[in-house]
Each structure stands twice: as C-alpha cells, then as structure tokens.
Amino acid sequence: DTGVSQDPRHKITKRGQNVTFRCDPISEHNRLYWYRQTLGQGPEFLTYFQNEAQLEKSRLLSDRFSAERPKGSFSTLEIQRTEQGDSAMYLCASSLSDRGGQPQHFGDGTRLSIL
Amino acid sequence: QKEVEQDPGPLSVPEGAIVSLNCTYSNSAFQYFMWYRQYSRKGPELLMYTYSSGNKEDGRFTAQVDKSSKYISLFIRDSQPSDSATYLCAMSAIDDMRFGAGTRLTVKP
C-alpha cells in the first residue's frame, strides 16, 4: 500500500497524558498536512510542512500541540496534557510539489479518545 | 459566517437517482476546488479536483464551479448504494485547505 499511513488508528488515554501520532506520507510527496476532524464537521487545518520546514503553525489549536518532520519524511503530532476537548480524529494528508493547490491525499486518521 | 457553507443533509435517494451536492464560499481568493468522499471511520478520498470555472466530468461524477457566484456543485449520476458516504467540498487559495461540514448521503437499493 503506497497511500498515506497513520499510526495508531485509535488511541485511548486519560486526561492529562501526552500522546504522539505518526504519519508516513506518500513517498514522493514533499508536503505534509495535519488536520483535526470532529463529529459532523469537515477537517480543520492545523499545520503543514514542506520537506522538513514547518511553514504554517499559527493554526495549531494551542501551545499544547506541536508537530515535527525532522528528516522531511514521516511526521509526528504531539498533544501534551490532553483535555476532554481534544477527543477527535486527527488526519494527515500529503501532496506533491512546492506550489500551492495540489490535491491532498489523506490517511485514515488516528481517533483519539480522552477518558 | 463560515468561509465554506455546505448543507449537512442528511440526503436520502433511491438507487439510480441523480444527486446534487452544493457548497458556497465567501473567500474570492480560493482558486482550487475539490470534492472528497468519506466513509465512516476512514479518511477523505479525493473524488474531483478543479481549478477553473466550468464543468469537469469523471465517469458518473461531474464537478461544476461558478466563481462569479462563489458556488460549486457535485453531481452523481445513476447513484449506487456504494455511493452512500459523507461528501466534503474543499477549496484552497495557496497553502491551506478549507472544508465544508460535509453532506451525508444514503442511496437506498
């Protein structure tokens, strides 16, 4: 399977714990995006990388959220001190090119449940 | 007012019907328009991608963009039960993409 891969598929954790999600993009894609999706809503943009550079992070939901893509391949999204409101689906997408507007291809997401 | 408005439905049609899904938007900077299909507990799957105003056809699917009215549509011909899913419109200017809330479609056999 050469699509976008996300791990884990489901994470259950207690409030206050830190969680980290991983995304492996389509191999030739140099852009990688993170989104959050809550029930009944479309995905909400969080941040994106071009290669290893994080080009937009002002839309991360709070300073508890951070993302890395250290070698320009896979990426991680970390949420520190999780809260009930963080329960959602976290989606990763990737696209070709360093020009905007290229279609993004999504993984199947990580579903986060906060107890 | 949201940047992208999409009727959430739900929409229920009989098999074989023509389905029309629509979105309006307010940001005239949007240049790229997409439709995604999302099955339950799965990620969005790209269906259609358009850049300019006009129609684009792919099999049973036709995407229509009217930039002057800030209105996009997706038509599904000869709908099948396997088309039952949530359909998301999406659009972008350069870097980030904005989604509609999604329309939930059920096609009944």
mmCIF file with all atom_site columns, C-alpha atoms in Angstrom:
data_model
loop_
_atom_site.group_PDB
_atom_site.id
_atom_site.type_symbol
_atom_site.label_atom_id
_atom_site.label_alt_id
_atom_site.label_comp_id
_atom_site.label_asym_id
_atom_site.label_entity_id
_atom_site.label_seq_id
_atom_site.pdbx_PDB_ins_code
_atom_site.Cartn_x
_atom_site.Cartn_y
_atom_site.Cartn_z
_atom_site.occupancy
_atom_site.B_iso_or_equiv
_atom_site.pdbx_formal_charge
_atom_site.auth_seq_id
_atom_site.auth_comp_id
_atom_site.auth_asym_id
_atom_site.auth_atom_id
_atom_site.pdbx_PDB_model_num
ATOM 1   C CA . ASP A 1 1   ? 0.000   0.000  0.000   1.00 0.00 ? 1   ASP A CA 1
ATOM 2   C CA . THR A 1 2   ? 1.577   3.267  -1.113  1.00 0.00 ? 2   THR A CA 1
ATOM 3   C CA . GLY A 1 3   ? -1.004  5.622  0.402   1.00 0.00 ? 3   GLY A CA 1
ATOM 4   C CA . VAL A 1 4   ? -0.692  7.846  3.473   1.00 0.00 ? 4   VAL A CA 1
ATOM 5   C CA . SER A 1 5   ? -0.250  5.733  6.579   1.00 0.00 ? 5   SER A CA 1
ATOM 6   C CA . GLN A 1 6   ? -1.152  6.799  10.122  1.00 0.00 ? 6   GLN A CA 1
ATOM 7   C CA . ASP A 1 7   ? -0.393  5.087  13.399  1.00 0.00 ? 7   ASP A CA 1
ATOM 8   C CA . PRO A 1 8   ? -2.031  4.254  15.712  1.00 0.00 ? 8   PRO A CA 1
ATOM 9   C CA . ARG A 1 9   ? -5.548  4.026  14.296  1.00 0.00 ? 9   ARG A CA 1
ATOM 10  C CA . HIS A 1 10  ? -7.094  4.519  17.705  1.00 0.00 ? 10  HIS A CA 1
ATOM 11  C CA . LYS A 1 11  ? -5.617  5.936  20.909  1.00 0.00 ? 11  LYS A CA 1
ATOM 12  C CA . ILE A 1 12  ? -7.398  5.913  24.261  1.00 0.00 ? 12  ILE A CA 1
ATOM 13  C CA . THR A 1 13  ? -5.778  7.844  27.070  1.00 0.00 ? 13  THR A CA 1
ATOM 14  C CA . LYS A 1 14  ? -6.542  9.556  30.335  1.00 0.00 ? 14  LYS A CA 1
ATOM 15  C CA . ARG A 1 15  ? -6.884  13.303 30.608  1.00 0.00 ? 15  ARG A CA 1
ATOM 16  C CA . GLY A 1 16  ? -3.565  14.960 31.313  1.00 0.00 ? 16  GLY A CA 1
ATOM 17  C CA . GLN A 1 17  ? -1.440  12.412 29.469  1.00 0.00 ? 17  GLN A CA 1
ATOM 18  C CA . ASN A 1 18  ? 0.724   13.214 26.451  1.00 0.00 ? 18  ASN A CA 1
ATOM 19  C CA . VAL A 1 19  ? 0.054   11.499 23.137  1.00 0.00 ? 19  VAL A CA 1
ATOM 20  C CA . THR A 1 20  ? 2.012   11.284 19.900  1.00 0.00 ? 20  THR A CA 1
ATOM 21  C CA . PHE A 1 21  ? 0.734   10.270 16.475  1.00 0.00 ? 21  PHE A CA 1
ATOM 22  C CA . ARG A 1 22  ? 2.774   9.309  13.443  1.00 0.00 ? 22  ARG A CA 1
ATOM 23  C CA . CYS A 1 23  ? 2.151   9.930  9.761   1.00 0.00 ? 23  CYS A CA 1
ATOM 24  C CA . ASP A 1 24  ? 4.024   8.418  6.808   1.00 0.00 ? 24  ASP A CA 1
ATOM 25  C CA . PRO A 1 25  ? 3.172   10.330 3.617   1.00 0.00 ? 25  PRO A CA 1
ATOM 26  C CA . ILE A 1 26  ? 3.173   9.069  0.052   1.00 0.00 ? 26  ILE A CA 1
ATOM 27  C CA . SER A 1 27  ? 6.875   8.680  -0.646  1.00 0.00 ? 27  SER A CA 1
ATOM 28  C CA . GLU A 1 28  ? 7.327   11.235 -3.424  1.00 0.00 ? 28  GLU A CA 1
ATOM 29  C CA . HIS A 1 29  ? 5.196   13.906 -1.716  1.00 0.00 ? 29  HIS A CA 1
ATOM 30  C CA . ASN A 1 30  ? 7.137   16.766 -0.145  1.00 0.00 ? 30  ASN A CA 1
ATOM 31  C CA . ARG A 1 31  ? 4.170   18.468 1.513   1.00 0.00 ? 31  ARG A CA 1
ATOM 32  C CA . LEU A 1 32  ? 2.566   17.035 4.634   1.00 0.00 ? 32  LEU A CA 1
ATOM 33  C CA . TYR A 1 33  ? -0.513  18.406 6.419   1.00 0.00 ? 33  TYR A CA 1
ATOM 34  C CA . TRP A 1 34  ? -2.227  17.772 9.752   1.00 0.00 ? 34  TRP A CA 1
ATOM 35  C CA . TYR A 1 35  ? -5.964  18.239 10.321  1.00 0.00 ? 35  TYR A CA 1
ATOM 36  C CA . ARG A 1 36  ? -8.411  17.656 13.139  1.00 0.00 ? 36  ARG A CA 1
ATOM 37  C CA . GLN A 1 37  ? -11.932 16.427 12.450  1.00 0.00 ? 37  GLN A CA 1
ATOM 38  C CA . THR A 1 38  ? -14.726 16.361 14.993  1.00 0.00 ? 38  THR A CA 1
ATOM 39  C CA . LEU A 1 39  ? -18.045 14.581 14.580  1.00 0.00 ? 39  LEU A CA 1
ATOM 40  C CA . GLY A 1 40  ? -20.261 16.128 11.941  1.00 0.00 ? 40  GLY A CA 1
ATOM 41  C CA . GLN A 1 41  ? -17.617 18.599 10.790  1.00 0.00 ? 41  GLN A CA 1
ATOM 42  C CA . GLY A 1 42  ? -15.123 18.806 7.970   1.00 0.00 ? 42  GLY A CA 1
ATOM 43  C CA . PRO A 1 43  ? -11.396 18.559 8.649   1.00 0.00 ? 43  PRO A CA 1
ATOM 44  C CA . GLU A 1 44  ? -9.867  21.628 10.291  1.00 0.00 ? 44  GLU A CA 1
ATOM 45  C CA . PHE A 1 45  ? -6.374  22.598 9.150   1.00 0.00 ? 45  PHE A CA 1
ATOM 46  C CA . LEU A 1 46  ? -3.693  22.593 11.881  1.00 0.00 ? 46  LEU A CA 1
ATOM 47  C CA . THR A 1 47  ? -0.262  22.844 10.302  1.00 0.00 ? 47  THR A CA 1
ATOM 48  C CA . TYR A 1 48  ? 1.814   21.808 7.318   1.00 0.00 ? 48  TYR A CA 1
ATOM 49  C CA . PHE A 1 49  ? 5.379   21.050 6.248   1.00 0.00 ? 49  PHE A CA 1
ATOM 50  C CA . GLN A 1 50  ? 7.255   21.418 3.033   1.00 0.00 ? 50  GLN A CA 1
ATOM 51  C CA . ASN A 1 51  ? 10.047  18.882 3.341   1.00 0.00 ? 51  ASN A CA 1
ATOM 52  C CA . GLU A 1 52  ? 11.312  19.400 6.902   1.00 0.00 ? 52  GLU A CA 1
ATOM 53  C CA . ALA A 1 53  ? 10.253  23.060 7.170   1.00 0.00 ? 53  ALA A CA 1
ATOM 54  C CA . GLN A 1 54  ? 7.080   23.835 9.099   1.00 0.00 ? 54  GLN A CA 1
ATOM 55  C CA . LEU A 1 55  ? 5.599   26.658 7.037   1.00 0.00 ? 55  LEU A CA 1
ATOM 56  C CA . GLU A 1 56  ? 2.410   27.340 8.958   1.00 0.00 ? 56  GLU A CA 1
ATOM 57  C CA . LYS A 1 57  ? 1.758   26.679 12.621  1.00 0.00 ? 57  LYS A CA 1
ATOM 58  C CA . SER A 1 58  ? -0.361  29.605 13.742  1.00 0.00 ? 58  SER A CA 1
ATOM 59  C CA . ARG A 1 59  ? -3.483  27.472 13.345  1.00 0.00 ? 59  ARG A CA 1
ATOM 60  C CA . LEU A 1 60  ? -2.357  24.845 15.856  1.00 0.00 ? 60  LEU A CA 1
ATOM 61  C CA . LEU A 1 61  ? -5.083  24.806 18.467  1.00 0.00 ? 61  LEU A CA 1
ATOM 62  C CA . SER A 1 62  ? -2.944  25.709 21.465  1.00 0.00 ? 62  SER A CA 1
ATOM 63  C CA . ASP A 1 63  ? 0.644   25.577 22.647  1.00 0.00 ? 63  ASP A CA 1
ATOM 64  C CA . ARG A 1 64  ? -0.050  22.028 23.816  1.00 0.00 ? 64  ARG A CA 1
ATOM 65  C CA . PHE A 1 65  ? 0.038   20.954 20.166  1.00 0.00 ? 65  PHE A CA 1
ATOM 66  C CA . SER A 1 66  ? 3.290   20.547 18.290  1.00 0.00 ? 66  SER A CA 1
ATOM 67  C CA . ALA A 1 67  ? 4.406   18.806 15.124  1.00 0.00 ? 67  ALA A CA 1
ATOM 68  C CA . GLU A 1 68  ? 7.731   17.727 13.682  1.00 0.00 ? 68  GLU A CA 1
ATOM 69  C CA . ARG A 1 69  ? 9.046   16.343 10.426  1.00 0.00 ? 69  ARG A CA 1
ATOM 70  C CA . PRO A 1 70  ? 12.734  16.020 11.201  1.00 0.00 ? 70  PRO A CA 1
ATOM 71  C CA . LYS A 1 71  ? 14.034  14.445 8.013   1.00 0.00 ? 71  LYS A CA 1
ATOM 72  C CA . GLY A 1 72  ? 11.342  15.515 5.615   1.00 0.00 ? 72  GLY A CA 1
ATOM 73  C CA . SER A 1 73  ? 9.766   12.069 5.534   1.00 0.00 ? 73  SER A CA 1
ATOM 74  C CA . PHE A 1 74  ? 7.430   10.944 8.332   1.00 0.00 ? 74  PHE A CA 1
ATOM 75  C CA . SER A 1 75  ? 5.868   13.415 10.746  1.00 0.00 ? 75  SER A CA 1
ATOM 76  C CA . THR A 1 76  ? 4.657   13.308 14.335  1.00 0.00 ? 76  THR A CA 1
ATOM 77  C CA . LEU A 1 77  ? 1.924   15.309 16.024  1.00 0.00 ? 77  LEU A CA 1
ATOM 78  C CA . GLU A 1 78  ? 2.127   15.578 19.804  1.00 0.00 ? 78  GLU A CA 1
ATOM 79  C CA . ILE A 1 79  ? -0.534  16.764 22.200  1.00 0.00 ? 79  ILE A CA 1
ATOM 80  C CA . GLN A 1 80  ? 0.637   17.481 25.718  1.00 0.00 ? 80  GLN A CA 1
ATOM 81  C CA . ARG A 1 81  ? -1.595  17.453 28.819  1.00 0.00 ? 81  ARG A CA 1
ATOM 82  C CA . THR A 1 82  ? -4.589  16.175 26.900  1.00 0.00 ? 82  THR A CA 1
ATOM 83  C CA . GLU A 1 83  ? -8.053  17.551 27.649  1.00 0.00 ? 83  GLU A CA 1
ATOM 84  C CA . GLN A 1 84  ? -11.537 16.156 27.020  1.00 0.00 ? 84  GLN A CA 1
ATOM 85  C CA . GLY A 1 85  ? -11.971 18.565 24.111  1.00 0.00 ? 85  GLY A CA 1
ATOM 86  C CA . ASP A 1 86  ? -9.026  17.009 22.295  1.00 0.00 ? 86  ASP A CA 1
ATOM 87  C CA . SER A 1 87  ? -11.109 13.919 21.515  1.00 0.00 ? 87  SER A CA 1
ATOM 88  C CA . ALA A 1 88  ? -11.322 13.884 17.724  1.00 0.00 ? 88  ALA A CA 1
ATOM 89  C CA . MET A 1 89  ? -9.981  12.276 14.575  1.00 0.00 ? 89  MET A CA 1
ATOM 90  C CA . TYR A 1 90  ? -6.522  13.527 13.627  1.00 0.00 ? 90  TYR A CA 1
ATOM 91  C CA . LEU A 1 91  ? -5.894  13.288 9.912   1.00 0.00 ? 91  LEU A CA 1
ATOM 92  C CA . CYS A 1 92  ? -2.695  13.536 7.943   1.00 0.00 ? 92  CYS A CA 1
ATOM 93  C CA . ALA A 1 93  ? -2.507  14.364 4.248   1.00 0.00 ? 93  ALA A CA 1
ATOM 94  C CA . SER A 1 94  ? 0.284   14.754 1.733   1.00 0.00 ? 94  SER A CA 1
ATOM 95  C CA . SER A 1 95  ? 0.680   16.341 -1.667  1.00 0.00 ? 95  SER A CA 1
ATOM 96  C CA . LEU A 1 96  ? 3.181   16.827 -4.465  1.00 0.00 ? 96  LEU A CA 1
ATOM 97  C CA . SER A 1 97  ? 5.030   19.955 -5.335  1.00 0.00 ? 97  SER A CA 1
ATOM 98  C CA . ASP A 1 98  ? 6.106   23.121 -3.654  1.00 0.00 ? 98  ASP A CA 1
ATOM 99  C CA . ARG A 1 99  ? 3.364   25.051 -5.415  1.00 0.00 ? 99  ARG A CA 1
ATOM 100 C CA . GLY A 1 100 ? 0.062   25.506 -3.702  1.00 0.00 ? 100 GLY A CA 1
ATOM 101 C CA . GLY A 1 101 ? -3.144  23.984 -4.881  1.00 0.00 ? 101 GLY A CA 1
ATOM 102 C CA . GLN A 1 102 ? -2.013  20.421 -5.448  1.00 0.00 ? 102 GLN A CA 1
ATOM 103 C CA . PRO A 1 103 ? -4.659  17.913 -4.345  1.00 0.00 ? 103 PRO A CA 1
ATOM 104 C CA . GLN A 1 104 ? -4.074  16.403 -0.933  1.00 0.00 ? 104 GLN A CA 1
ATOM 105 C CA . HIS A 1 105 ? -4.349  12.699 -0.238  1.00 0.00 ? 105 HIS A CA 1
ATOM 106 C CA . PHE A 1 106 ? -5.435  11.631 3.224   1.00 0.00 ? 106 PHE A CA 1
ATOM 107 C CA . GLY A 1 107 ? -4.683  8.772  5.549   1.00 0.00 ? 107 GLY A CA 1
ATOM 108 C CA . ASP A 1 108 ? -7.391  7.051  7.570   1.00 0.00 ? 108 ASP A CA 1
ATOM 109 C CA . GLY A 1 109 ? -6.588  9.068  10.659  1.00 0.00 ? 109 GLY A CA 1
ATOM 110 C CA . THR A 1 110 ? -5.929  8.457  14.332  1.00 0.00 ? 110 THR A CA 1
ATOM 111 C CA . ARG A 1 111 ? -9.023  8.530  16.503  1.00 0.00 ? 111 ARG A CA 1
ATOM 112 C CA . LEU A 1 112 ? -8.196  9.988  19.928  1.00 0.00 ? 112 LEU A CA 1
ATOM 113 C CA . SER A 1 113 ? -10.466 9.278  22.875  1.00 0.00 ? 113 SER A CA 1
ATOM 114 C CA . ILE A 1 114 ? -9.818  11.056 26.184  1.00 0.00 ? 114 ILE A CA 1
ATOM 115 C CA . LEU A 1 115 ? -11.239 9.346  29.261  1.00 0.00 ? 115 LEU A CA 1
ATOM 116 C CA . GLN B 2 1   ? -20.337 33.379 8.605   1.00 0.00 ? 1   GLN B CA 1
ATOM 117 C CA . LYS B 2 2   ? -18.210 30.363 7.749   1.00 0.00 ? 2   LYS B CA 1
ATOM 118 C CA . GLU B 2 3   ? -15.865 30.620 4.770   1.00 0.00 ? 3   GLU B CA 1
ATOM 119 C CA . VAL B 2 4   ? -17.383 27.462 3.280   1.00 0.00 ? 4   VAL B CA 1
ATOM 120 C CA . GLU B 2 5   ? -21.042 26.550 3.706   1.00 0.00 ? 5   GLU B CA 1
ATOM 121 C CA . GLN B 2 6   ? -22.359 23.096 2.915   1.00 0.00 ? 6   GLN B CA 1
ATOM 122 C CA . ASP B 2 7   ? -25.802 21.683 3.602   1.00 0.00 ? 7   ASP B CA 1
ATOM 123 C CA . PRO B 2 8   ? -25.199 18.815 6.057   1.00 0.00 ? 8   PRO B CA 1
ATOM 124 C CA . GLY B 2 9   ? -28.247 16.860 4.923   1.00 0.00 ? 9   GLY B CA 1
ATOM 125 C CA . PRO B 2 10  ? -28.812 14.021 5.516   1.00 0.00 ? 10  PRO B CA 1
ATOM 126 C CA . LEU B 2 11  ? -29.817 13.276 1.954   1.00 0.00 ? 11  LEU B CA 1
ATOM 127 C CA . SER B 2 12  ? -31.557 10.008 1.073   1.00 0.00 ? 12  SER B CA 1
ATOM 128 C CA . VAL B 2 13  ? -32.236 8.990  -2.537  1.00 0.00 ? 13  VAL B CA 1
ATOM 129 C CA . PRO B 2 14  ? -33.279 5.785  -4.346  1.00 0.00 ? 14  PRO B CA 1
ATOM 130 C CA . GLU B 2 15  ? -30.739 3.856  -6.370  1.00 0.00 ? 15  GLU B CA 1
ATOM 131 C CA . GLY B 2 16  ? -30.347 5.289  -9.854  1.00 0.00 ? 16  GLY B CA 1
ATOM 132 C CA . ALA B 2 17  ? -31.247 8.847  -8.877  1.00 0.00 ? 17  ALA B CA 1
ATOM 133 C CA . ILE B 2 18  ? -29.221 11.908 -9.808  1.00 0.00 ? 18  ILE B CA 1
ATOM 134 C CA . VAL B 2 19  ? -27.686 13.509 -6.737  1.00 0.00 ? 19  VAL B CA 1
ATOM 135 C CA . SER B 2 20  ? -26.775 17.179 -6.477  1.00 0.00 ? 20  SER B CA 1
ATOM 136 C CA . LEU B 2 21  ? -24.441 18.362 -3.717  1.00 0.00 ? 21  LEU B CA 1
ATOM 137 C CA . ASN B 2 22  ? -23.564 22.020 -3.272  1.00 0.00 ? 22  ASN B CA 1
ATOM 138 C CA . CYS B 2 23  ? -21.284 24.420 -1.450  1.00 0.00 ? 23  CYS B CA 1
ATOM 139 C CA . THR B 2 24  ? -20.999 28.174 -1.297  1.00 0.00 ? 24  THR B CA 1
ATOM 140 C CA . TYR B 2 25  ? -17.979 30.142 -0.200  1.00 0.00 ? 25  TYR B CA 1
ATOM 141 C CA . SER B 2 26  ? -17.109 33.696 0.697   1.00 0.00 ? 26  SER B CA 1
ATOM 142 C CA . ASN B 2 27  ? -13.358 33.992 0.040   1.00 0.00 ? 27  ASN B CA 1
ATOM 143 C CA . SER B 2 28  ? -12.743 35.103 -3.530  1.00 0.00 ? 28  SER B CA 1
ATOM 144 C CA . ALA B 2 29  ? -9.065  34.083 -3.162  1.00 0.00 ? 29  ALA B CA 1
ATOM 145 C CA . PHE B 2 30  ? -9.978  30.396 -3.419  1.00 0.00 ? 30  PHE B CA 1
ATOM 146 C CA . GLN B 2 31  ? -8.642  29.038 -6.698  1.00 0.00 ? 31  GLN B CA 1
ATOM 147 C CA . TYR B 2 32  ? -8.672  25.256 -6.295  1.00 0.00 ? 32  TYR B CA 1
ATOM 148 C CA . PHE B 2 33  ? -11.817 23.259 -5.651  1.00 0.00 ? 33  PHE B CA 1
ATOM 149 C CA . MET B 2 34  ? -12.121 19.651 -4.592  1.00 0.00 ? 34  MET B CA 1
ATOM 150 C CA . TRP B 2 35  ? -14.697 17.085 -3.631  1.00 0.00 ? 35  TRP B CA 1
ATOM 151 C CA . TYR B 2 36  ? -13.853 14.299 -1.220  1.00 0.00 ? 36  TYR B CA 1
ATOM 152 C CA . ARG B 2 37  ? -15.839 11.225 -0.235  1.00 0.00 ? 37  ARG B CA 1
ATOM 153 C CA . GLN B 2 38  ? -15.523 9.929  3.305   1.00 0.00 ? 38  GLN B CA 1
ATOM 154 C CA . TYR B 2 39  ? -16.776 6.584  4.515   1.00 0.00 ? 39  TYR B CA 1
ATOM 155 C CA . SER B 2 40  ? -17.370 6.016  8.201   1.00 0.00 ? 40  SER B CA 1
ATOM 156 C CA . ARG B 2 41  ? -14.115 5.745  10.196  1.00 0.00 ? 41  ARG B CA 1
ATOM 157 C CA . LYS B 2 42  ? -11.999 6.344  7.098   1.00 0.00 ? 42  LYS B CA 1
ATOM 158 C CA . GLY B 2 43  ? -10.075 9.321  5.780   1.00 0.00 ? 43  GLY B CA 1
ATOM 159 C CA . PRO B 2 44  ? -11.393 11.567 2.980   1.00 0.00 ? 44  PRO B CA 1
ATOM 160 C CA . GLU B 2 45  ? -10.841 10.165 -0.511  1.00 0.00 ? 45  GLU B CA 1
ATOM 161 C CA . LEU B 2 46  ? -10.274 12.613 -3.362  1.00 0.00 ? 46  LEU B CA 1
ATOM 162 C CA . LEU B 2 47  ? -13.020 12.414 -5.998  1.00 0.00 ? 47  LEU B CA 1
ATOM 163 C CA . MET B 2 48  ? -12.679 15.548 -8.108  1.00 0.00 ? 48  MET B CA 1
ATOM 164 C CA . TYR B 2 49  ? -10.176 18.401 -8.411  1.00 0.00 ? 49  TYR B CA 1
ATOM 165 C CA . THR B 2 50  ? -10.779 21.533 -10.450 1.00 0.00 ? 50  THR B CA 1
ATOM 166 C CA . TYR B 2 51  ? -9.020  24.825 -10.931 1.00 0.00 ? 51  TYR B CA 1
ATOM 167 C CA . SER B 2 52  ? -11.170 26.998 -13.142 1.00 0.00 ? 52  SER B CA 1
ATOM 168 C CA . SER B 2 53  ? -14.843 27.780 -13.536 1.00 0.00 ? 53  SER B CA 1
ATOM 169 C CA . GLY B 2 54  ? -16.805 25.307 -15.614 1.00 0.00 ? 54  GLY B CA 1
ATOM 170 C CA . ASN B 2 55  ? -17.548 21.596 -15.597 1.00 0.00 ? 55  ASN B CA 1
ATOM 171 C CA . LYS B 2 56  ? -15.324 18.579 -15.147 1.00 0.00 ? 56  LYS B CA 1
ATOM 172 C CA . GLU B 2 57  ? -16.615 15.073 -15.694 1.00 0.00 ? 57  GLU B CA 1
ATOM 173 C CA . ASP B 2 58  ? -15.215 11.757 -14.465 1.00 0.00 ? 58  ASP B CA 1
ATOM 174 C CA . GLY B 2 59  ? -17.409 8.746  -15.009 1.00 0.00 ? 59  GLY B CA 1
ATOM 175 C CA . ARG B 2 60  ? -20.658 9.208  -13.093 1.00 0.00 ? 60  ARG B CA 1
ATOM 176 C CA . PHE B 2 61  ? -19.341 12.323 -11.347 1.00 0.00 ? 61  PHE B CA 1
ATOM 177 C CA . THR B 2 62  ? -19.474 15.916 -12.617 1.00 0.00 ? 62  THR B CA 1
ATOM 178 C CA . ALA B 2 63  ? -17.971 18.839 -10.721 1.00 0.00 ? 63  ALA B CA 1
ATOM 179 C CA . GLN B 2 64  ? -19.167 22.337 -11.506 1.00 0.00 ? 64  GLN B CA 1
ATOM 180 C CA . VAL B 2 65  ? -17.533 25.583 -10.398 1.00 0.00 ? 65  VAL B CA 1
ATOM 181 C CA . ASP B 2 66  ? -19.050 29.049 -10.721 1.00 0.00 ? 66  ASP B CA 1
ATOM 182 C CA . LYS B 2 67  ? -16.514 31.519 -9.357  1.00 0.00 ? 67  LYS B CA 1
ATOM 183 C CA . SER B 2 68  ? -18.687 34.534 -10.100 1.00 0.00 ? 68  SER B CA 1
ATOM 184 C CA . SER B 2 69  ? -21.390 33.175 -7.794  1.00 0.00 ? 69  SER B CA 1
ATOM 185 C CA . LYS B 2 70  ? -18.912 31.507 -5.395  1.00 0.00 ? 70  LYS B CA 1
ATOM 186 C CA . TYR B 2 71  ? -20.804 28.247 -5.791  1.00 0.00 ? 71  TYR B CA 1
ATOM 187 C CA . ILE B 2 72  ? -19.621 24.711 -6.500  1.00 0.00 ? 72  ILE B CA 1
ATOM 188 C CA . SER B 2 73  ? -21.577 21.541 -7.142  1.00 0.00 ? 73  SER B CA 1
ATOM 189 C CA . LEU B 2 74  ? -21.042 17.822 -7.465  1.00 0.00 ? 74  LEU B CA 1
ATOM 190 C CA . PHE B 2 75  ? -23.480 15.739 -9.487  1.00 0.00 ? 75  PHE B CA 1
ATOM 191 C CA . ILE B 2 76  ? -23.647 11.970 -9.196  1.00 0.00 ? 76  ILE B CA 1
ATOM 192 C CA . ARG B 2 77  ? -25.498 10.154 -11.982 1.00 0.00 ? 77  ARG B CA 1
ATOM 193 C CA . ASP B 2 78  ? -27.008 6.687  -11.634 1.00 0.00 ? 78  ASP B CA 1
ATOM 194 C CA . SER B 2 79  ? -26.312 6.685  -7.896  1.00 0.00 ? 79  SER B CA 1
ATOM 195 C CA . GLN B 2 80  ? -25.423 3.349  -6.302  1.00 0.00 ? 80  GLN B CA 1
ATOM 196 C CA . PRO B 2 81  ? -25.706 2.095  -2.707  1.00 0.00 ? 81  PRO B CA 1
ATOM 197 C CA . SER B 2 82  ? -21.895 2.117  -2.628  1.00 0.00 ? 82  SER B CA 1
ATOM 198 C CA . ASP B 2 83  ? -22.054 5.914  -3.059  1.00 0.00 ? 83  ASP B CA 1
ATOM 199 C CA . SER B 2 84  ? -23.523 6.153  0.462   1.00 0.00 ? 84  SER B CA 1
ATOM 200 C CA . ALA B 2 85  ? -20.982 8.269  2.340   1.00 0.00 ? 85  ALA B CA 1
ATOM 201 C CA . THR B 2 86  ? -20.300 11.796 3.508   1.00 0.00 ? 86  THR B CA 1
ATOM 202 C CA . TYR B 2 87  ? -19.266 14.174 0.723   1.00 0.00 ? 87  TYR B CA 1
ATOM 203 C CA . LEU B 2 88  ? -16.964 17.056 1.607   1.00 0.00 ? 88  LEU B CA 1
ATOM 204 C CA . CYS B 2 89  ? -16.298 20.072 -0.537  1.00 0.00 ? 89  CYS B CA 1
ATOM 205 C CA . ALA B 2 90  ? -12.900 21.680 -0.096  1.00 0.00 ? 90  ALA B CA 1
ATOM 206 C CA . MET B 2 91  ? -11.146 24.693 -1.505  1.00 0.00 ? 91  MET B CA 1
ATOM 207 C CA . SER B 2 92  ? -7.837  26.447 -1.201  1.00 0.00 ? 92  SER B CA 1
ATOM 208 C CA . ALA B 2 93  ? -6.068  29.636 -2.137  1.00 0.00 ? 93  ALA B CA 1
ATOM 209 C CA . ILE B 2 94  ? -2.414  28.654 -1.919  1.00 0.00 ? 94  ILE B CA 1
ATOM 210 C CA . ASP B 2 95  ? -1.417  26.761 1.162   1.00 0.00 ? 95  ASP B CA 1
ATOM 211 C CA . ASP B 2 96  ? -4.211  25.643 3.435   1.00 0.00 ? 96  ASP B CA 1
ATOM 212 C CA . MET B 2 97  ? -7.451  24.000 2.508   1.00 0.00 ? 97  MET B CA 1
ATOM 213 C CA . ARG B 2 98  ? -10.876 24.812 3.938   1.00 0.00 ? 98  ARG B CA 1
ATOM 214 C CA . PHE B 2 99  ? -13.588 22.188 4.097   1.00 0.00 ? 99  PHE B CA 1
ATOM 215 C CA . GLY B 2 100 ? -17.338 22.275 4.238   1.00 0.00 ? 100 GLY B CA 1
ATOM 216 C CA . ALA B 2 101 ? -19.024 20.374 7.053   1.00 0.00 ? 101 ALA B CA 1
ATOM 217 C CA . GLY B 2 102 ? -19.946 17.519 4.706   1.00 0.00 ? 102 GLY B CA 1
ATOM 218 C CA . THR B 2 103 ? -23.243 16.189 3.340   1.00 0.00 ? 103 THR B CA 1
ATOM 219 C CA . ARG B 2 104 ? -24.263 12.719 4.433   1.00 0.00 ? 104 ARG B CA 1
ATOM 220 C CA . LEU B 2 105 ? -25.737 10.767 1.515   1.00 0.00 ? 105 LEU B CA 1
ATOM 221 C CA . THR B 2 106 ? -27.638 7.488  1.653   1.00 0.00 ? 106 THR B CA 1
ATOM 222 C CA . VAL B 2 107 ? -28.552 5.677  -1.574  1.00 0.00 ? 107 VAL B CA 1
ATOM 223 C CA . LYS B 2 108 ? -31.262 3.111  -0.954  1.00 0.00 ? 108 LYS B CA 1
ATOM 224 C CA . PRO B 2 109 ? -31.416 -0.074 -3.070  1.00 0.00 ? 109 PRO B CA 1
#
